[in-house]
Structure formats: C-alpha cells, structure tokens
mmCIF file of C-alpha atoms in Angstrom:
data_model
loop_
_atom_site.group_PDB
_atom_site.id
_atom_site.type_symbol
_atom_site.label_atom_id
_atom_site.label_comp_id
_atom_site.label_asym_id
_atom_site.label_seq_id
_atom_site.Cartn_x
_atom_site.Cartn_y
_atom_site.Cartn_z
ATOM 1 C CA MET D 21 24.662 107.908 24.838
ATOM 2 C CA ASP D 22 28.410 105.808 25.839
ATOM 3 C CA PHE D 23 30.011 108.191 27.745
ATOM 4 C CA LEU D 24 32.475 105.742 28.656
ATOM 5 C CA ASN D 25 34.317 107.684 32.272
ATOM 6 C CA PRO D 26 36.835 107.214 33.308
ATOM 7 C CA GLY D 27 37.760 106.478 29.694
ATOM 8 C CA PHE D 28 37.683 110.138 28.720
ATOM 9 C CA ARG D 29 37.977 113.316 30.468
ATOM 10 C CA ILE D 30 36.415 116.414 29.635
ATOM 11 C CA MET D 31 38.056 119.557 29.989
ATOM 12 C CA GLY D 32 36.007 121.610 28.590
ATOM 13 C CA SER D 33 37.417 125.874 28.992
ATOM 14 C CA MET D 34 40.096 124.179 31.268
ATOM 15 C CA PHE D 35 43.924 125.903 30.158
ATOM 16 C CA LEU D 36 47.523 123.894 29.817
ATOM 17 C CA GLY D 37 49.536 126.551 31.610
ATOM 18 C CA SER D 38 52.297 125.634 29.200
ATOM 19 C CA LEU D 39 50.479 125.968 26.470
ATOM 20 C CA LEU D 40 48.154 129.562 27.110
ATOM 21 C CA CYS D 41 50.668 131.981 25.061
ATOM 22 C CA HIS D 42 50.782 134.017 22.633
ATOM 23 C CA ALA D 43 54.195 132.488 21.375
ATOM 24 C CA GLY D 44 56.242 133.118 17.778
ATOM 25 C CA GLY D 45 57.072 136.893 19.142
ATOM 26 C CA ALA D 46 53.572 137.937 18.149
ATOM 27 C CA SER D 47 53.461 141.555 18.245
ATOM 28 C CA PRO D 48 50.505 143.994 18.568
ATOM 29 C CA SER D 49 50.280 144.665 15.072
ATOM 30 C CA ASP D 50 49.916 141.027 14.310
ATOM 31 C CA PRO D 51 46.117 140.123 12.378
ATOM 32 C CA PHE D 52 45.185 137.671 15.350
ATOM 33 C CA ARG D 53 45.994 136.287 18.639
ATOM 34 C CA ILE D 54 46.674 132.904 20.081
ATOM 35 C CA GLU D 55 44.405 131.119 22.863
ATOM 36 C CA ASN D 56 45.235 127.664 23.656
ATOM 37 C CA GLN D 57 42.643 124.910 25.192
ATOM 38 C CA ILE D 58 42.604 121.400 26.479
ATOM 39 C CA ILE D 59 39.245 120.050 24.925
ATOM 40 C CA LEU D 60 39.611 116.251 26.101
ATOM 41 C CA THR D 61 42.451 113.658 27.566
ATOM 42 C CA SER D 62 42.446 110.369 27.625
ATOM 43 C CA MET D 63 42.365 108.046 30.753
ATOM 44 C CA VAL D 64 42.723 104.341 29.074
ATOM 45 C CA PRO D 65 46.526 103.420 28.972
ATOM 46 C CA GLY D 66 47.593 101.980 25.647
ATOM 47 C CA LEU D 67 44.403 104.125 23.485
ATOM 48 C CA HIS D 68 45.183 107.185 22.786
ATOM 49 C CA PHE D 69 42.572 110.273 20.882
ATOM 50 C CA LEU D 70 44.061 110.269 17.142
ATOM 51 C CA PRO D 71 43.092 112.220 14.986
ATOM 52 C CA ALA D 72 40.488 114.703 15.937
ATOM 53 C CA ARG D 73 38.603 117.310 13.926
ATOM 54 C CA ALA D 74 35.712 119.533 13.907
ATOM 55 C CA ALA D 75 33.198 121.061 11.848
ATOM 56 C CA LEU D 76 30.646 123.767 12.317
ATOM 57 C CA ILE D 77 26.877 123.339 11.971
ATOM 58 C CA PRO D 78 25.426 126.613 11.836
ATOM 59 C CA GLU D 79 22.313 126.493 14.116
ATOM 60 C CA SER D 80 21.258 129.104 17.040
ATOM 61 C CA PRO D 81 23.536 128.354 18.902
ATOM 62 C CA ALA D 82 25.683 127.286 16.714
ATOM 63 C CA ARG D 83 27.032 123.814 17.345
ATOM 64 C CA VAL D 84 30.710 122.547 16.686
ATOM 65 C CA LEU D 85 30.765 118.465 16.038
ATOM 66 C CA LEU D 86 33.773 117.575 16.925
ATOM 67 C CA THR D 87 35.544 113.477 15.489
ATOM 68 C CA ILE D 88 38.026 111.795 17.556
ATOM 69 C CA GLN D 89 39.281 108.452 17.454
ATOM 70 C CA GLN D 90 40.648 105.730 19.803
ATOM 71 C CA MET D 91 44.230 104.717 18.539
ATOM 72 C CA ASP D 92 45.756 101.610 20.240
ATOM 73 C CA THR D 93 49.489 102.934 20.659
ATOM 74 C CA SER D 94 51.199 99.739 20.224
ATOM 75 C CA GLY D 95 51.351 100.095 16.945
ATOM 76 C CA THR D 96 51.008 102.216 13.388
ATOM 77 C CA HIS D 97 47.376 102.635 12.437
ATOM 78 C CA GLY D 98 45.865 101.174 15.545
ATOM 79 C CA PHE D 99 42.615 102.741 14.539
ATOM 80 C CA ARG D 100 39.779 101.920 17.000
ATOM 81 C CA ASP D 101 35.996 102.794 17.261
ATOM 82 C CA LEU D 102 34.783 106.859 16.297
ATOM 83 C CA TYR D 103 33.604 108.624 18.615
ATOM 84 C CA SER D 104 31.928 112.207 18.797
ATOM 85 C CA SER D 105 31.814 115.148 21.423
ATOM 86 C CA GLU D 106 29.870 119.013 21.006
ATOM 87 C CA THR D 107 30.066 122.680 21.915
ATOM 88 C CA LYS D 108 27.272 124.738 21.593
ATOM 89 C CA ASP D 109 28.923 127.321 23.739
ATOM 90 C CA ASN D 110 32.123 128.171 21.269
ATOM 91 C CA GLY D 111 34.366 125.611 23.352
ATOM 92 C CA ARG D 112 33.791 126.156 26.677
ATOM 93 C CA THR D 113 32.249 122.982 27.270
ATOM 94 C CA TRP D 114 32.162 120.084 25.280
ATOM 95 C CA SER D 115 29.494 117.234 25.807
ATOM 96 C CA PRO D 116 31.280 113.515 26.654
ATOM 97 C CA PRO D 117 32.527 111.772 23.898
ATOM 98 C CA GLU D 118 29.830 108.920 22.315
ATOM 99 C CA ARG D 119 30.193 106.104 20.064
ATOM 100 C CA ILE D 120 28.848 106.216 16.482
ATOM 101 C CA GLU D 121 27.733 102.891 16.023
ATOM 102 C CA THR D 122 27.557 103.396 12.694
ATOM 103 C CA LEU D 123 31.251 103.376 11.993
ATOM 104 C CA ARG D 124 32.615 101.145 14.351
ATOM 105 C CA ARG D 125 35.272 98.563 13.513
ATOM 106 C CA THR D 126 33.687 95.491 11.919
ATOM 107 C CA THR D 127 34.888 92.691 10.913
ATOM 108 C CA LEU D 128 34.073 91.022 7.858
ATOM 109 C CA ALA D 129 32.862 87.926 6.693
ATOM 110 C CA ASP D 130 36.447 87.118 5.220
ATOM 111 C CA GLY D 131 38.010 87.467 8.570
ATOM 112 C CA TYR D 132 39.687 91.404 7.589
ATOM 113 C CA ASP D 133 39.020 94.269 10.004
ATOM 114 C CA LEU D 134 36.742 97.510 8.560
ATOM 115 C CA VAL D 135 37.297 100.950 10.301
ATOM 116 C CA VAL D 136 37.637 104.408 9.016
ATOM 117 C CA GLY D 137 40.121 106.049 9.597
ATOM 118 C CA ASP D 138 41.344 109.794 9.022
ATOM 119 C CA LEU D 139 37.977 111.259 8.906
ATOM 120 C CA TYR D 140 37.936 115.748 8.035
ATOM 121 C CA PRO D 141 34.159 116.384 8.861
ATOM 122 C CA GLN D 142 33.684 120.163 6.611
ATOM 123 C CA TRP D 143 30.282 121.827 6.853
ATOM 124 C CA HIS D 144 28.344 121.363 3.308
ATOM 125 C CA VAL D 145 26.189 124.485 2.898
ATOM 126 C CA ALA D 146 24.419 123.536 -0.165
ATOM 127 C CA THR D 147 22.543 120.547 1.569
ATOM 128 C CA GLY D 148 22.607 121.402 5.315
ATOM 129 C CA VAL D 149 24.884 118.279 6.250
ATOM 130 C CA VAL D 150 28.456 117.465 7.253
ATOM 131 C CA LEU D 151 30.258 115.805 5.146
ATOM 132 C CA ALA D 152 33.510 113.384 6.368
ATOM 133 C CA THR D 153 35.684 112.314 4.264
ATOM 134 C CA GLY D 154 38.473 109.758 4.371
ATOM 135 C CA LYS D 155 39.928 106.265 4.333
ATOM 136 C CA THR D 156 39.451 102.514 5.164
ATOM 137 C CA PHE D 157 41.860 100.829 6.564
ATOM 138 C CA GLY D 158 41.501 96.202 6.452
ATOM 139 C CA PHE D 159 43.598 94.821 8.876
ATOM 140 C CA ARG D 160 44.261 90.973 7.796
ATOM 141 C CA ASP D 161 42.897 88.526 11.355
ATOM 142 C CA GLY D 162 42.445 92.211 12.964
ATOM 143 C CA THR D 163 46.411 92.677 13.123
ATOM 144 C CA LYS D 164 47.815 92.826 9.726
ATOM 145 C CA GLU D 165 47.364 96.403 7.848
ATOM 146 C CA ASP D 166 46.526 95.183 4.073
ATOM 147 C CA ARG D 167 46.661 98.385 2.447
ATOM 148 C CA SER D 168 45.364 96.735 -0.417
ATOM 149 C CA ARG D 169 42.004 97.597 0.896
ATOM 150 C CA GLU D 170 42.063 100.921 1.221
ATOM 151 C CA ARG D 171 39.514 103.328 -0.348
ATOM 152 C CA VAL D 172 38.065 106.615 -0.140
ATOM 153 C CA SER D 173 35.361 106.207 2.256
ATOM 154 C CA TYR D 174 32.998 109.460 3.573
ATOM 155 C CA SER D 175 30.136 108.969 5.980
ATOM 156 C CA VAL D 176 27.345 111.458 6.381
ATOM 157 C CA TYR D 177 25.624 114.024 9.738
ATOM 158 C CA THR D 178 22.107 114.647 10.051
ATOM 159 C CA PRO D 179 21.604 117.777 11.816
ATOM 160 C CA ALA D 180 17.928 117.001 11.981
ATOM 161 C CA THR D 181 18.341 113.273 12.901
ATOM 162 C CA ARG D 182 21.238 113.687 15.014
ATOM 163 C CA ALA D 183 22.489 110.659 13.102
ATOM 164 C CA TRP D 184 25.161 109.469 10.946
ATOM 165 C CA SER D 185 25.400 107.433 7.867
ATOM 166 C CA GLY D 186 27.391 104.211 8.170
ATOM 167 C CA LEU D 187 30.373 103.890 5.935
ATOM 168 C CA GLN D 188 30.093 105.207 2.238
ATOM 169 C CA MET D 189 32.336 103.991 -0.300
ATOM 170 C CA LEU D 190 33.540 106.232 -2.943
ATOM 171 C CA ASP D 191 33.366 104.942 -6.558
ATOM 172 C CA LEU D 192 36.122 106.410 -8.513
ATOM 173 C CA PRO D 193 37.001 104.751 -12.172
ATOM 174 C CA ILE D 194 39.066 102.017 -13.425
ATOM 175 C CA SER D 195 41.469 104.227 -14.561
ATOM 176 C CA ASP D 196 43.463 107.028 -14.804
ATOM 177 C CA HIS D 197 44.240 109.479 -17.865
ATOM 178 C CA GLU D 198 47.067 106.939 -19.093
ATOM 179 C CA GLY D 199 44.935 103.967 -18.584
ATOM 180 C CA LYS D 200 46.474 103.311 -15.038
ATOM 181 C CA PRO D 201 44.966 101.664 -12.026
ATOM 182 C CA LEU D 202 43.600 103.877 -9.694
ATOM 183 C CA LEU D 203 45.136 101.796 -6.283
ATOM 184 C CA GLU D 204 44.758 102.202 -3.020
ATOM 185 C CA ALA D 205 42.500 105.037 -2.998
ATOM 186 C CA ASN D 206 42.154 107.216 -0.160
ATOM 187 C CA ALA D 207 41.262 110.841 1.388
ATOM 188 C CA GLY D 208 42.653 110.583 4.497
ATOM 189 C CA CYS D 209 43.041 113.647 6.476
ATOM 190 C CA ASN D 210 42.505 115.720 3.157
ATOM 191 C CA GLN D 211 40.862 119.151 3.168
ATOM 192 C CA ARG D 212 38.227 119.237 0.992
ATOM 193 C CA PHE D 213 36.900 122.695 -0.701
ATOM 194 C CA ASP D 214 33.103 123.140 -2.300
ATOM 195 C CA LEU D 215 32.090 125.610 -4.640
ATOM 196 C CA VAL D 216 29.389 127.268 -4.838
ATOM 197 C CA ASN D 217 27.043 124.781 -6.803
ATOM 198 C CA GLY D 218 27.688 122.316 -4.242
ATOM 199 C CA ASP D 219 30.295 120.258 -6.318
ATOM 200 C CA VAL D 220 32.995 119.218 -3.704
ATOM 201 C CA LEU D 221 37.036 119.633 -5.100
ATOM 202 C CA LEU D 222 38.455 116.359 -3.114
ATOM 203 C CA PRO D 223 42.405 115.720 -2.982
ATOM 204 C CA ILE D 224 42.453 111.919 -3.656
ATOM 205 C CA ARG D 225 46.140 110.110 -3.231
ATOM 206 C CA TYR D 226 45.871 106.436 -5.095
ATOM 207 C CA ARG D 227 48.936 104.058 -6.348
ATOM 208 C CA LYS D 228 49.170 103.673 -10.530
ATOM 209 C CA ASP D 229 50.735 100.038 -9.685
ATOM 210 C CA ALA D 230 51.188 97.868 -7.529
ATOM 211 C CA GLY D 231 54.978 97.400 -7.294
ATOM 212 C CA ALA D 232 55.544 101.059 -6.641
ATOM 213 C CA PRO D 233 55.967 103.201 -4.389
ATOM 214 C CA ALA D 234 55.283 106.206 -5.646
ATOM 215 C CA TYR D 235 51.640 107.990 -4.925
ATOM 216 C CA THR D 236 50.129 110.057 -7.997
ATOM 217 C CA THR D 237 47.528 112.942 -5.954
ATOM 218 C CA ILE D 238 44.245 114.253 -8.245
ATOM 219 C CA VAL D 239 41.782 116.820 -7.116
ATOM 220 C CA ALA D 240 38.524 115.162 -8.103
ATOM 221 C CA ARG D 241 35.046 117.169 -8.552
ATOM 222 C CA CYS D 242 32.561 115.196 -6.855
ATOM 223 C CA SER D 243 28.404 116.030 -7.011
ATOM 224 C CA PHE D 244 27.339 115.971 -3.433
ATOM 225 C CA ASP D 245 23.116 115.955 -2.647
ATOM 226 C CA GLY D 246 23.190 115.226 1.068
ATOM 227 C CA LYS D 247 23.673 111.647 0.961
ATOM 228 C CA THR D 248 25.662 110.228 -2.252
ATOM 229 C CA LEU D 249 29.239 111.402 -2.773
ATOM 230 C CA THR D 250 29.603 111.008 -6.809
ATOM 231 C CA TYR D 251 32.554 111.341 -9.163
ATOM 232 C CA ARG D 252 32.044 113.567 -11.744
ATOM 233 C CA THR D 253 35.686 113.977 -13.211
ATOM 234 C CA HIS D 254 39.299 114.760 -11.678
ATOM 235 C CA GLY D 255 42.319 116.902 -13.597
ATOM 236 C CA THR D 256 46.170 116.945 -13.129
ATOM 237 C CA GLU D 257 47.659 113.888 -11.764
ATOM 238 C CA LEU D 258 50.563 114.846 -10.012
ATOM 239 C CA THR D 259 53.307 112.423 -8.949
ATOM 240 C CA LEU D 260 57.242 113.299 -7.753
ATOM 241 C CA PRO D 261 59.779 109.864 -8.946
ATOM 242 C CA ARG D 262 60.931 109.908 -5.686
ATOM 243 C CA ASP D 263 60.379 107.466 -1.954
ATOM 244 C CA ARG D 264 56.276 107.889 -1.826
ATOM 245 C CA GLY D 265 55.239 110.748 -4.415
ATOM 246 C CA PHE D 266 52.885 112.865 -3.254
ATOM 247 C CA TYR D 267 49.959 112.248 -0.735
ATOM 248 C CA GLU D 268 47.736 113.419 1.695
ATOM 249 C CA PRO D 269 47.104 116.547 -0.748
ATOM 250 C CA SER D 270 44.846 119.296 1.003
ATOM 251 C CA VAL D 271 43.254 122.117 -1.180
ATOM 252 C CA THR D 272 41.694 125.337 -1.115
ATOM 253 C CA GLY D 273 39.768 128.062 -2.552
ATOM 254 C CA PHE D 274 41.226 131.968 -2.350
ATOM 255 C CA ASP D 275 40.886 135.147 -4.899
ATOM 256 C CA GLY D 276 39.070 132.680 -7.843
ATOM 257 C CA ARG D 277 42.536 130.638 -7.355
ATOM 258 C CA TYR D 278 42.616 126.999 -5.940
ATOM 259 C CA TYR D 279 45.697 126.052 -4.319
ATOM 260 C CA LEU D 280 47.031 122.683 -3.468
ATOM 261 C CA THR D 281 49.279 121.346 -0.880
ATOM 262 C CA LEU D 282 50.912 118.226 -0.466
ATOM 263 C CA ARG D 283 52.737 115.946 1.139
ATOM 264 C CA ALA D 284 55.844 114.624 0.233
ATOM 265 C CA ASP D 285 58.468 112.114 2.726
ATOM 266 C CA HIS D 286 61.447 114.897 2.151
ATOM 267 C CA SER D 287 59.318 118.068 2.169
ATOM 268 C CA ALA D 288 56.290 120.021 1.306
ATOM 269 C CA TYR D 289 55.024 120.763 -2.221
ATOM 270 C CA VAL D 290 52.512 123.582 -3.299
ATOM 271 C CA THR D 291 50.694 124.295 -6.263
ATOM 272 C CA ARG D 292 48.223 125.965 -7.764
ATOM 273 C CA SER D 293 44.876 126.124 -10.263
ATOM 274 C CA GLU D 294 42.650 127.851 -12.201
ATOM 275 C CA ASP D 295 39.781 125.707 -12.148
ATOM 276 C CA GLY D 296 40.481 123.016 -9.509
ATOM 277 C CA LEU D 297 41.152 120.395 -11.618
ATOM 278 C CA ASP D 298 44.328 121.692 -13.601
ATOM 279 C CA TYR D 299 47.271 122.936 -11.699
ATOM 280 C CA GLU D 300 50.736 124.068 -12.588
ATOM 281 C CA PRO D 301 54.124 121.262 -11.898
ATOM 282 C CA ALA D 302 54.377 121.638 -8.216
ATOM 283 C CA ARG D 303 57.056 123.540 -6.663
ATOM 284 C CA GLU D 304 58.652 122.669 -2.951
ATOM 285 C CA TRP D 305 57.576 125.300 -0.231
ATOM 286 C CA THR D 306 60.183 127.582 0.798
ATOM 287 C CA PHE D 307 60.268 130.993 2.573
ATOM 288 C CA ASP D 308 59.927 134.166 1.080
ATOM 289 C CA ASP D 309 64.138 134.331 1.536
ATOM 290 C CA GLY D 310 64.380 131.314 -0.623
ATOM 291 C CA ALA D 311 65.344 128.953 2.493
ATOM 292 C CA PRO D 312 63.364 125.516 1.983
ATOM 293 C CA LEU D 313 60.250 125.915 4.632
ATOM 294 C CA GLY D 314 60.982 122.278 6.116
ATOM 295 C CA SER D 315 58.366 120.734 6.811
ATOM 296 C CA TYR D 316 58.559 117.186 5.747
ATOM 297 C CA ASN D 317 56.564 114.056 5.891
ATOM 298 C CA THR D 318 53.179 115.157 7.534
ATOM 299 C CA GLN D 319 50.199 117.423 6.450
ATOM 300 C CA GLN D 320 49.617 120.531 5.654
ATOM 301 C CA HIS D 321 46.226 122.952 5.874
ATOM 302 C CA TRP D 322 45.256 126.140 4.851
ATOM 303 C CA VAL D 323 43.328 128.868 6.802
ATOM 304 C CA THR D 324 41.961 131.647 4.370
ATOM 305 C CA HIS D 325 40.976 134.898 6.244
ATOM 306 C CA GLY D 326 39.820 138.163 4.004
ATOM 307 C CA ARG D 327 42.150 139.086 1.104
ATOM 308 C CA GLU D 328 44.903 136.403 3.508
ATOM 309 C CA LEU D 329 46.116 133.402 2.651
ATOM 310 C CA TYR D 330 47.727 131.470 5.440
ATOM 311 C CA LEU D 331 49.167 127.704 5.867
ATOM 312 C CA VAL D 332 49.656 125.287 9.119
ATOM 313 C CA TYR D 333 52.557 122.867 9.248
ATOM 314 C CA THR D 334 55.341 121.454 11.235
ATOM 315 C CA ARG D 335 58.932 121.929 10.182
ATOM 316 C CA ARG D 336 62.800 121.351 11.507
ATOM 317 C CA GLY D 337 64.910 124.058 12.689
ATOM 318 C CA ALA D 338 62.699 125.041 15.405
ATOM 319 C CA ASN D 339 64.561 123.516 18.153
ATOM 320 C CA ASN D 340 62.442 120.224 18.044
ATOM 321 C CA ASP D 341 64.646 116.937 16.242
ATOM 322 C CA HIS D 342 63.763 115.530 19.903
ATOM 323 C CA VAL D 343 59.964 115.216 17.942
ATOM 324 C CA PHE D 344 59.073 112.619 15.719
ATOM 325 C CA ARG D 345 59.937 113.625 12.455
ATOM 326 C CA ASN D 346 59.999 117.147 14.087
ATOM 327 C CA ARG D 347 55.780 117.477 13.894
ATOM 328 C CA ALA D 348 55.541 120.567 16.886
ATOM 329 C CA PRO D 349 55.937 123.041 17.475
ATOM 330 C CA LEU D 350 52.760 123.569 15.161
ATOM 331 C CA PHE D 351 53.366 126.753 12.946
ATOM 332 C CA ILE D 352 50.702 129.498 10.492
ATOM 333 C CA ALA D 353 52.334 132.260 8.528
ATOM 334 C CA ARG D 354 50.723 133.898 6.228
ATOM 335 C CA VAL D 355 51.259 132.801 2.240
ATOM 336 C CA ASP D 356 52.161 135.136 -0.857
ATOM 337 C CA PRO D 357 49.645 133.364 -3.442
ATOM 338 C CA VAL D 358 51.551 134.751 -6.422
ATOM 339 C CA ARG D 359 55.465 133.579 -5.524
ATOM 340 C CA LEU D 360 53.550 130.689 -3.736
ATOM 341 C CA CYS D 361 56.033 130.434 -0.733
ATOM 342 C CA VAL D 362 55.502 131.228 2.958
ATOM 343 C CA LEU D 363 55.943 134.965 4.368
ATOM 344 C CA ARG D 364 58.626 134.284 7.893
ATOM 345 C CA SER D 365 58.057 136.888 9.321
ATOM 346 C CA THR D 366 54.180 136.386 9.378
ATOM 347 C CA GLU D 367 55.703 133.034 10.943
ATOM 348 C CA ARG D 368 54.054 132.289 14.695
ATOM 349 C CA VAL D 369 53.579 129.173 16.947
ATOM 350 C CA LEU D 370 49.727 127.840 17.082
ATOM 351 C CA ILE D 371 50.477 125.066 19.482
ATOM 352 C CA PRO D 372 54.037 125.086 21.581
ATOM 353 C CA GLU D 373 55.606 121.203 21.547
ATOM 354 C CA ARG D 374 56.159 119.042 24.702
ATOM 355 C CA GLY D 375 57.657 116.027 23.286
ATOM 356 C CA LEU D 376 54.489 114.651 21.410
ATOM 357 C CA GLY D 377 53.997 115.470 17.827
ATOM 358 C CA LEU D 378 50.457 117.441 16.292
ATOM 359 C CA GLY D 379 50.799 116.636 12.490
ATOM 360 C CA ASN D 380 47.577 115.371 12.319
ATOM 361 C CA PHE D 381 45.037 118.195 13.028
ATOM 362 C CA GLY D 382 42.151 120.084 10.698
ATOM 363 C CA ILE D 383 41.045 123.728 10.666
ATOM 364 C CA VAL D 384 36.852 124.883 11.313
ATOM 365 C CA VAL D 385 35.817 128.712 10.916
ATOM 366 C CA VAL D 386 33.626 129.065 13.678
ATOM 367 C CA SER D 387 32.824 132.705 12.772
ATOM 368 C CA PRO D 388 34.356 135.580 10.882
ATOM 369 C CA LYS D 389 36.420 136.476 13.537
ATOM 370 C CA GLU D 390 37.645 133.208 15.243
ATOM 371 C CA THR D 391 39.045 130.302 13.081
ATOM 372 C CA TRP D 392 40.101 127.200 15.351
ATOM 373 C CA VAL D 393 42.927 124.728 14.388
ATOM 374 C CA ILE D 394 42.567 121.457 16.286
ATOM 375 C CA THR D 395 45.030 118.663 17.065
ATOM 376 C CA ALA D 396 45.373 115.596 18.798
ATOM 377 C CA GLU D 397 48.734 114.526 20.709
ATOM 378 C CA GLU D 398 50.765 111.630 18.708
ATOM 379 C CA ALA D 399 51.489 108.505 20.628
ATOM 380 C CA PHE D 400 55.676 109.081 20.587
ATOM 381 C CA PRO D 401 57.788 108.842 21.642
ATOM 382 C CA ALA D 402 57.224 105.008 22.705
ATOM 383 C CA ASN D 403 58.326 105.610 26.246
ATOM 384 C CA ARG D 404 55.194 108.349 26.617
ATOM 385 C CA ARG D 405 52.467 105.886 24.796
ATOM 386 C CA HIS D 406 51.060 104.862 28.131
ATOM 387 C CA GLU D 407 50.578 108.841 29.130
ATOM 388 C CA PRO D 408 46.832 109.690 28.528
ATOM 389 C CA ASN D 409 47.251 112.136 25.152
ATOM 390 C CA HIS D 410 45.282 115.728 24.877
ATOM 391 C CA VAL D 411 42.935 116.955 22.131
ATOM 392 C CA LEU D 412 44.231 120.524 21.828
ATOM 393 C CA LEU D 413 42.348 123.886 20.348
ATOM 394 C CA ALA D 414 43.938 126.206 19.250
ATOM 395 C CA ARG D 415 42.014 129.690 18.373
ATOM 396 C CA ILE D 416 43.360 132.184 16.131
ATOM 397 C CA LEU D 417 40.850 135.420 17.438
ATOM 398 C CA TRP D 418 40.986 137.394 14.261
ATOM 399 C CA THR D 419 42.210 141.174 14.902
ATOM 400 C CA LYS D 420 41.818 142.050 11.658
ATOM 401 C CA SER D 421 38.471 142.799 9.520
ATOM 402 C CA LEU D 422 37.584 140.384 6.682
#
C-alpha cells in the first residue's frame, strides 16, 4: 500500500471548528441537519487534492470508497495520480490513501501524457460494482493541455477483488443527429442516473466544430455489464449560442421524470424529460421569486430524498465576491419540480467558505437517513496555493422520513 505519509494527513472524525455549524438559518422544522467534517489534509507543498468524490459499497458493514486526485497547483488542470481511501465506520475514520496503479498518469509513445480526471464514482446496483465515469486529459510534452485528446473515460472497481480496472474509453458514434462529429467528448464531473434494468443515463458534453467554442450536451443511454460500458443511443442535443455553451451536466430521476442541470459560463440552466433522453428547452435557474439563482461557470448536482428534490450549488450574492467565481459557500435548497425553480426559503449553507472554492463536489447516499456531499478546497487564489488544502464532508442528516 502507498500511504505517502507525510503527504497526506488523515483527519478521521476531527472537525474544523469554523465548519461545525448549522449554517443558513436552519430551524427545528427543517427536514435535515448538517454536520461538517474534514476527511483529509494535503501535506505536499504545491500538490492539492481535487476533485474528491465517493461511492457507497453496500456490504456489511457498508464501505464508502473515496477517490481523490493530486493536482499540481501551479496551473489549471494539473492532474497527477489518482488515489483512493475508504471508511467502514460511517466516516469516523478513513484509511490512508492508496495510489490506484491502474490509473496512473502515463507517458505515451507519441510524447503525450495521458491522465484520467474529474471522475465521478457511483455504485451500479445491477452488477454490484463501482462505475466511475469521467474524462481524459492529454498533455503534449507533458505540459501543454491538448483538448482534442479529451474522451469519455471510465474505470470499474470490483469489491470482491478490491481492484480497479484500467482506464477505458466509451465508444461513441461518428456523428450526432445533425451529422456533426462528437469532438472533445467527455463526462467529467457529471452525475449519472442508473435505470432499474441496469442501463446508464450518462450526460456527455462535446463540441460540434473544432473552431467553435460552444459545447453541446446530450444524455446518452448506455448498457453496462459490470465490465464494459456501451453506448446505445442519445436524445436531445442541447446547446447555447454564447460563450462555451452547455457543459458539466448532471442528471437525476425523480417522481417518474428526469431532470438535467447544466453549467454555462454566465449562469446555470435546467430542463426535464419524460424518458431521460428527450428534454424540454433549457431554462435559466431562478429562485421562486423569479430572480436568477446566481450560479455560474461551475457545476451543480442533485440530491433526492423521498418526495423532495434538492439542488446543491454555489452562487453569487453571498458576500463571496472574494472567492474565485463565487465558488463558496456550498448551498443546498429544495427544487419545485413543476416550476423548475429553487425555493429560496429552503436554502441552507452546506459548507461555509473560507476564501477557497468548493465548486467541484459529489453526492453519495449512504443510508435512508444520511446523504453526504464531499468536496475539496480549490487552489485559488494564487497566494494560497502552497497552503495545505482539505477534503471536506457535509453530512445531511435527514430528520424527515422518506
């Protein structure tokens, strides 16, 4: 095992004083309470953990498997090797991180470095494995990022052998519905939804034209047999004729429908579908009073609990203009699935800000009474890049039954 001490500091059940709160004006009538915890702290100058996400393995006792990636803070997308850690006691203690050897950053014969990034691991019920989907990064001469090398990638963790597969690529069709190529396709940071029969609804973004900046988003229906993810079809091709279009989409199923949230440079958007493939025209996220939500240029993800649908996001307007792209604090609020808006009165702070972004995060349901949101502090601003950063856990403890 590669423990790399003192490169990592295991925090276990230690809590950060400034985070131990029920922020956002929570009241006894709220359907949940929030507890915050530090999982890990980086200890290598210039290397931070980003991103950090986890998947539940429903054994007895249940395990939660965390994936974290070292990132060189000297520049954007400085992704290094991927590591994993796990807990068997509901997050009170965590194992020392271990490098995932099958997913190491690799130099190819043509001089490019290939590395997986922005993984989102989720338990796949039908096959009993963890399917982690994401993207590949390609760096010419090991330093210059080449976006044409981006692909939809995935890896499989098998609990019985405690082993990860190597990096695999999803084969996509040559062209989309318009006959345009699917360039720079990836599923980095995207929350997927698995159907009862085991099929996977995987949101993907791609570029139709190498010379155009705008991305298009689709939801692809894929089959998965526990080893190989296979594209079957996709539906609506959603784009926005400004900036970088729609990207970093996340999908969920709720009350017989499917909901898709989308990142855009200037705002965030939402749409819904009856079948998970064909979606209504996307609309800008707003509060129920009609004001823009204020989330922009970063991802949002879904939480479902019983008959209630929630969105986790960052936004402007929270005395947080000093934070890079206003990416902290991390909020949660209930969504009105009919009006497709966020109910302002339900907004709560999941993780308070301390000057560092929290915009890359993941959701994992650990029990009917508990949902976790896991994130890692981002290496901005530049004068804080040599500080240790933290992997943080927000526990949503449901006080309202499913």
